[in-house]
Amino acid sequence: MQDKNPKTDVRSSRPLIVTRGLVKKFAGKVVLRGIDADIYEGEKVAVVGPSGSGKSTFLRCLNLLEIPTSGVISFGDEIIFSSDYFVEKDKLDALKAQRKAYVTGCDDDTVRDLGALLDGEKQKTAELKKQIKALKTHEKLLKATSNRDGAGDELVQTSEKLAQTQKELAQSKLIAKQIKAQTKERKAQVKTALDPSVISSLNQKIAEQKEVAAKAKARHKKFMSAMEKSVDAHRRMTGMVFQHFNLFNNLSVMDNITLAPVKTGLKETKARRKALKAAARRGDECAKEELLLLPHKLEIIENARKQAYELLGKVGLQEKADVYPSTLSGGQKQRIAIVRALAMNPRIMLFDEPTSALDPEMVGEVLQVIKKLADDGMTMVIVTHEMGFAREVATRVLFVDEGQIKEDAPPKELFGNPKNERLKEFLSKVL
């Protein structure tokens, strides 16, 4: 059977988006663990994987809705994010922890072994406490139903078991106390035998790493300041469609679509007019001529509305231009959200599980619109749970698990002959 949607190789050109060592942490929890990815112009990249694996976070980092913790992201010829500060800071913290462990004796083999024993006793104590709580509850219930046949014998057995468990708990606590005393004694012995040269070496490494981290922090601060000024320009080139539609319910469909293009057009025209007037005052004749050709506000609005009608026609919703989102179905709202993103003429479209919030019968109409965009050559990255859709539309599929790309292959290879064991397990559950 001939493939209706041939997946051409677009890798002869330079990548449109490149990520290297992309790390993202939330409150100390690592969500992305060094993502390296190249996305080429014209590619349709599907990102699949279990829930909580970091797929959506990766997508949001691509247009800086989430600021990465460290790594590099480039878009075309421009580096839009670059920072190694937190990597260097982690190295510094690790060295400090190493020094502390050495000085306090925590890295001594005997201390570590005693620590493992203590952890075991703590776990045992916690389990015994749970058992005692359950036995006390059961004993109370038996006393309340003492007239029941056999309740007396069961009460005696439960009370005996409770007494035995309490005895075990007391013994476990005693053992834990003894282990703590042994640990304290051993740490005191270790401290008296510390090697000053080891401490000196660690102090030297920490001092050197402090300098490295300080320089990385300065670079990070400088780059973040510059990025704040350029991030809006980058986002204008990356259309994004979310799980939920995020339409403005107080605006008509037309106003939802034209809001961003009109505001951006007016802002850019105002800036251009200011620059041209300055040049004209210096006697630049070309600037005077270009000033006359700048579009007026009504012209910008009209052009935005015209483009919106054309895009609405492509998704079959021209007749909905003047209605409000509250009157639309979920599938229609998501198609409007796609049109709104396309109205900014992006170079790449990012879809974050665009069908996950839809009723099953509405999924098809949204996927059909995305397929049409794929056929038109739009570069796309799609986080999706629709495996059939990923197989049919994508030119490449990334399998993400535990914040890492575990497999990167064309759909036929990834679905037909998976190499990663975690991917095999994942596909066995979803296919």
PDB file of C-alpha atoms in Angstrom, residues 2 76 134 202 217 260 267 313 321 323-324 358:
ATOM      1  CA  GLN A   2       1.425   3.370  -1.029  1.00  0.00           C
ATOM      2  CA  GLY A  76      18.210  29.070  13.710  1.00  0.00           C
ATOM      3  CA  ALA A 134      -3.626  -1.988  63.939  1.00  0.00           C
ATOM      4  CA  LEU A 202      39.350  19.720  49.246  1.00  0.00           C
ATOM      5  CA  LYS A 217      26.609  33.089  37.681  1.00  0.00           C
ATOM      6  CA  ALA A 260      -1.809  39.262  18.909  1.00  0.00           C
ATOM      7  CA  LYS A 267       4.084  47.912  18.096  1.00  0.00           C
ATOM      8  CA  GLY A 313     -11.551  28.657   6.028  1.00  0.00           C
ATOM      9  CA  ALA A 321     -15.830  34.233  13.087  1.00  0.00           C
ATOM     10  CA  VAL A 323     -19.388  34.065  17.733  1.00  0.00           C
ATOM     11  CA  TYR A 324     -17.974  33.696  21.250  1.00  0.00           C
ATOM     12  CA  LEU A 358     -11.428  16.609  24.105  1.00  0.00           C
TER      13      LEU A 358
END
